[in-house]
Amino acid sequence: MNIFRAWRKGAVLLQTLVVALLLSYISVMIMSWVLQRYSLATRVYRKNVSMAHNSGYAMMQFAKWNTGTPSGTSGTLDGKTVTMTVGGATQMTVTTDPNQE
């Protein structure tokens, strides 16, 4: 009879270990998913802020009446440096540093 009791104790311990490993694996996968979602949301937010700064600076330059195509300039919007370069008569490129906080 002692063999069967020891076998049952071992089986219960093995089941407990398997359940603990499964729960830890599930929690790691959930945390990985949450971190990926957070990283994606942060990347999208920063891209949208950068695009808004670029568009705002371009519109500010073009809104000046009767000035023609502006020359290349640089300015600051919300603490971020925005650079504008003009190529040809109709092409204007506005860039920001996305890593600038």
JSON list of C-alpha atoms in Angstrom, two decimals:
[
{"chain": "A", "resi": 1, "resn": "MET", "atom": "CA", "xyz": [0.00, 0.00, 0.00]},
{"chain": "A", "resi": 2, "resn": "ASN", "atom": "CA", "xyz": [2.82, 2.44, 0.67]},
{"chain": "A", "resi": 3, "resn": "ILE", "atom": "CA", "xyz": [3.90, 2.24, -2.97]},
{"chain": "A", "resi": 4, "resn": "PHE", "atom": "CA", "xyz": [0.49, 3.45, -4.13]},
{"chain": "A", "resi": 5, "resn": "ARG", "atom": "CA", "xyz": [0.46, 6.37, -1.68]},
{"chain": "A", "resi": 6, "resn": "ALA", "atom": "CA", "xyz": [3.92, 7.49, -2.79]},
{"chain": "A", "resi": 7, "resn": "TRP", "atom": "CA", "xyz": [2.86, 7.14, -6.42]},
{"chain": "A", "resi": 8, "resn": "ARG", "atom": "CA", "xyz": [-0.22, 9.31, -5.82]},
{"chain": "A", "resi": 9, "resn": "LYS", "atom": "CA", "xyz": [1.88, 11.98, -4.10]},
{"chain": "A", "resi": 10, "resn": "GLY", "atom": "CA", "xyz": [4.31, 12.00, -7.00]},
{"chain": "A", "resi": 11, "resn": "ALA", "atom": "CA", "xyz": [1.48, 12.25, -9.51]},
{"chain": "A", "resi": 12, "resn": "VAL", "atom": "CA", "xyz": [-0.05, 15.20, -7.66]},
{"chain": "A", "resi": 13, "resn": "LEU", "atom": "CA", "xyz": [3.32, 16.95, -7.51]},
{"chain": "A", "resi": 14, "resn": "LEU", "atom": "CA", "xyz": [3.87, 16.33, -11.22]},
{"chain": "A", "resi": 15, "resn": "GLN", "atom": "CA", "xyz": [0.42, 17.70, -12.05]},
{"chain": "A", "resi": 16, "resn": "THR", "atom": "CA", "xyz": [1.08, 20.77, -9.91]},
{"chain": "A", "resi": 17, "resn": "LEU", "atom": "CA", "xyz": [4.39, 21.34, -11.69]},
{"chain": "A", "resi": 18, "resn": "VAL", "atom": "CA", "xyz": [2.80, 21.02, -15.14]},
{"chain": "A", "resi": 19, "resn": "VAL", "atom": "CA", "xyz": [-0.02, 23.44, -14.25]},
{"chain": "A", "resi": 20, "resn": "ALA", "atom": "CA", "xyz": [2.50, 25.94, -12.82]},
{"chain": "A", "resi": 21, "resn": "LEU", "atom": "CA", "xyz": [4.58, 25.76, -16.01]},
{"chain": "A", "resi": 22, "resn": "LEU", "atom": "CA", "xyz": [1.51, 26.23, -18.20]},
{"chain": "A", "resi": 23, "resn": "LEU", "atom": "CA", "xyz": [0.36, 29.25, -16.20]},
{"chain": "A", "resi": 24, "resn": "SER", "atom": "CA", "xyz": [3.80, 30.84, -16.33]},
{"chain": "A", "resi": 25, "resn": "TYR", "atom": "CA", "xyz": [4.00, 30.25, -20.11]},
{"chain": "A", "resi": 26, "resn": "ILE", "atom": "CA", "xyz": [0.57, 31.82, -20.60]},
{"chain": "A", "resi": 27, "resn": "SER", "atom": "CA", "xyz": [1.51, 34.84, -18.48]},
{"chain": "A", "resi": 28, "resn": "VAL", "atom": "CA", "xyz": [4.75, 35.34, -20.44]},
{"chain": "A", "resi": 29, "resn": "MET", "atom": "CA", "xyz": [2.84, 35.22, -23.74]},
{"chain": "A", "resi": 30, "resn": "ILE", "atom": "CA", "xyz": [0.27, 37.73, -22.47]},
{"chain": "A", "resi": 31, "resn": "MET", "atom": "CA", "xyz": [3.00, 40.11, -21.29]},
{"chain": "A", "resi": 32, "resn": "SER", "atom": "CA", "xyz": [4.77, 39.78, -24.64]},
{"chain": "A", "resi": 33, "resn": "TRP", "atom": "CA", "xyz": [1.53, 40.61, -26.46]},
{"chain": "A", "resi": 34, "resn": "VAL", "atom": "CA", "xyz": [0.90, 43.64, -24.22]},
{"chain": "A", "resi": 35, "resn": "LEU", "atom": "CA", "xyz": [4.45, 44.94, -24.78]},
{"chain": "A", "resi": 36, "resn": "GLN", "atom": "CA", "xyz": [4.13, 44.55, -28.55]},
{"chain": "A", "resi": 37, "resn": "ARG", "atom": "CA", "xyz": [0.83, 46.45, -28.55]},
{"chain": "A", "resi": 38, "resn": "TYR", "atom": "CA", "xyz": [2.35, 49.22, -26.43]},
{"chain": "A", "resi": 39, "resn": "SER", "atom": "CA", "xyz": [5.37, 49.50, -28.73]},
{"chain": "A", "resi": 40, "resn": "LEU", "atom": "CA", "xyz": [3.15, 49.64, -31.81]},
{"chain": "A", "resi": 41, "resn": "ALA", "atom": "CA", "xyz": [0.90, 52.30, -30.27]},
{"chain": "A", "resi": 42, "resn": "THR", "atom": "CA", "xyz": [3.92, 54.40, -29.28]},
{"chain": "A", "resi": 43, "resn": "ARG", "atom": "CA", "xyz": [5.42, 54.13, -32.77]},
{"chain": "A", "resi": 44, "resn": "VAL", "atom": "CA", "xyz": [2.13, 55.14, -34.43]},
{"chain": "A", "resi": 45, "resn": "TYR", "atom": "CA", "xyz": [1.67, 58.06, -32.01]},
{"chain": "A", "resi": 46, "resn": "ARG", "atom": "CA", "xyz": [5.18, 59.42, -32.64]},
{"chain": "A", "resi": 47, "resn": "LYS", "atom": "CA", "xyz": [4.75, 59.08, -36.40]},
{"chain": "A", "resi": 48, "resn": "ASN", "atom": "CA", "xyz": [1.46, 61.00, -36.28]},
{"chain": "A", "resi": 49, "resn": "VAL", "atom": "CA", "xyz": [2.97, 63.77, -34.15]},
{"chain": "A", "resi": 50, "resn": "SER", "atom": "CA", "xyz": [5.89, 64.08, -36.55]},
{"chain": "A", "resi": 51, "resn": "MET", "atom": "CA", "xyz": [3.56, 64.25, -39.55]},
{"chain": "A", "resi": 52, "resn": "ALA", "atom": "CA", "xyz": [1.45, 66.91, -37.83]},
{"chain": "A", "resi": 53, "resn": "HIS", "atom": "CA", "xyz": [4.53, 69.03, -37.14]},
{"chain": "A", "resi": 54, "resn": "ASN", "atom": "CA", "xyz": [5.70, 68.67, -40.75]},
{"chain": "A", "resi": 55, "resn": "SER", "atom": "CA", "xyz": [2.30, 69.55, -42.19]},
{"chain": "A", "resi": 56, "resn": "GLY", "atom": "CA", "xyz": [1.86, 72.48, -39.83]},
{"chain": "A", "resi": 57, "resn": "TYR", "atom": "CA", "xyz": [5.24, 73.95, -40.74]},
{"chain": "A", "resi": 58, "resn": "ALA", "atom": "CA", "xyz": [4.63, 73.49, -44.46]},
{"chain": "A", "resi": 59, "resn": "MET", "atom": "CA", "xyz": [1.21, 75.15, -44.23]},
{"chain": "A", "resi": 60, "resn": "MET", "atom": "CA", "xyz": [2.68, 77.99, -42.19]},
{"chain": "A", "resi": 61, "resn": "GLN", "atom": "CA", "xyz": [5.22, 78.66, -44.95]},
{"chain": "A", "resi": 62, "resn": "PHE", "atom": "CA", "xyz": [2.67, 78.47, -47.78]},
{"chain": "A", "resi": 63, "resn": "ALA", "atom": "CA", "xyz": [0.06, 80.57, -45.98]},
{"chain": "A", "resi": 64, "resn": "LYS", "atom": "CA", "xyz": [2.05, 83.76, -46.47]},
{"chain": "A", "resi": 65, "resn": "TRP", "atom": "CA", "xyz": [0.28, 85.60, -49.26]},
{"chain": "A", "resi": 66, "resn": "ASN", "atom": "CA", "xyz": [2.14, 86.40, -52.46]},
{"chain": "A", "resi": 67, "resn": "THR", "atom": "CA", "xyz": [5.53, 85.16, -51.34]},
{"chain": "A", "resi": 68, "resn": "GLY", "atom": "CA", "xyz": [6.10, 82.47, -53.96]},
{"chain": "A", "resi": 69, "resn": "THR", "atom": "CA", "xyz": [7.99, 79.34, -53.06]},
{"chain": "A", "resi": 70, "resn": "PRO", "atom": "CA", "xyz": [9.76, 79.89, -49.75]},
{"chain": "A", "resi": 71, "resn": "SER", "atom": "CA", "xyz": [13.46, 79.27, -49.47]},
{"chain": "A", "resi": 72, "resn": "GLY", "atom": "CA", "xyz": [14.85, 76.52, -47.28]},
{"chain": "A", "resi": 73, "resn": "THR", "atom": "CA", "xyz": [14.40, 77.39, -43.62]},
{"chain": "A", "resi": 74, "resn": "SER", "atom": "CA", "xyz": [14.48, 75.86, -40.19]},
{"chain": "A", "resi": 75, "resn": "GLY", "atom": "CA", "xyz": [12.25, 76.48, -37.21]},
{"chain": "A", "resi": 76, "resn": "THR", "atom": "CA", "xyz": [11.00, 75.11, -33.91]},
{"chain": "A", "resi": 77, "resn": "LEU", "atom": "CA", "xyz": [7.50, 73.78, -33.24]},
{"chain": "A", "resi": 78, "resn": "ASP", "atom": "CA", "xyz": [6.61, 72.51, -29.77]},
{"chain": "A", "resi": 79, "resn": "GLY", "atom": "CA", "xyz": [10.28, 72.25, -28.88]},
{"chain": "A", "resi": 80, "resn": "LYS", "atom": "CA", "xyz": [11.12, 70.17, -31.97]},
{"chain": "A", "resi": 81, "resn": "THR", "atom": "CA", "xyz": [13.42, 71.35, -34.75]},
{"chain": "A", "resi": 82, "resn": "VAL", "atom": "CA", "xyz": [11.78, 71.30, -38.18]},
{"chain": "A", "resi": 83, "resn": "THR", "atom": "CA", "xyz": [13.86, 71.73, -41.35]},
{"chain": "A", "resi": 84, "resn": "MET", "atom": "CA", "xyz": [12.43, 72.66, -44.74]},
{"chain": "A", "resi": 85, "resn": "THR", "atom": "CA", "xyz": [14.34, 72.34, -48.01]},
{"chain": "A", "resi": 86, "resn": "VAL", "atom": "CA", "xyz": [13.14, 73.43, -51.44]},
{"chain": "A", "resi": 87, "resn": "GLY", "atom": "CA", "xyz": [14.09, 71.51, -54.56]},
{"chain": "A", "resi": 88, "resn": "GLY", "atom": "CA", "xyz": [13.08, 72.99, -57.88]},
{"chain": "A", "resi": 89, "resn": "ALA", "atom": "CA", "xyz": [10.12, 75.32, -58.17]},
{"chain": "A", "resi": 90, "resn": "THR", "atom": "CA", "xyz": [7.39, 73.10, -56.77]},
{"chain": "A", "resi": 91, "resn": "GLN", "atom": "CA", "xyz": [8.96, 70.50, -54.51]},
{"chain": "A", "resi": 92, "resn": "MET", "atom": "CA", "xyz": [9.32, 71.17, -50.80]},
{"chain": "A", "resi": 93, "resn": "THR", "atom": "CA", "xyz": [10.56, 68.65, -48.23]},
{"chain": "A", "resi": 94, "resn": "VAL", "atom": "CA", "xyz": [9.84, 69.12, -44.54]},
{"chain": "A", "resi": 95, "resn": "THR", "atom": "CA", "xyz": [11.69, 66.89, -42.06]},
{"chain": "A", "resi": 96, "resn": "THR", "atom": "CA", "xyz": [11.88, 66.50, -38.31]},
{"chain": "A", "resi": 97, "resn": "ASP", "atom": "CA", "xyz": [14.02, 64.39, -36.03]},
{"chain": "A", "resi": 98, "resn": "PRO", "atom": "CA", "xyz": [11.64, 61.70, -34.68]},
{"chain": "A", "resi": 99, "resn": "ASN", "atom": "CA", "xyz": [13.99, 60.89, -31.78]},
{"chain": "A", "resi": 100, "resn": "GLN", "atom": "CA", "xyz": [13.92, 64.43, -30.45]},
{"chain": "A", "resi": 101, "resn": "GLU", "atom": "CA", "xyz": [12.00, 64.54, -27.15]}
]
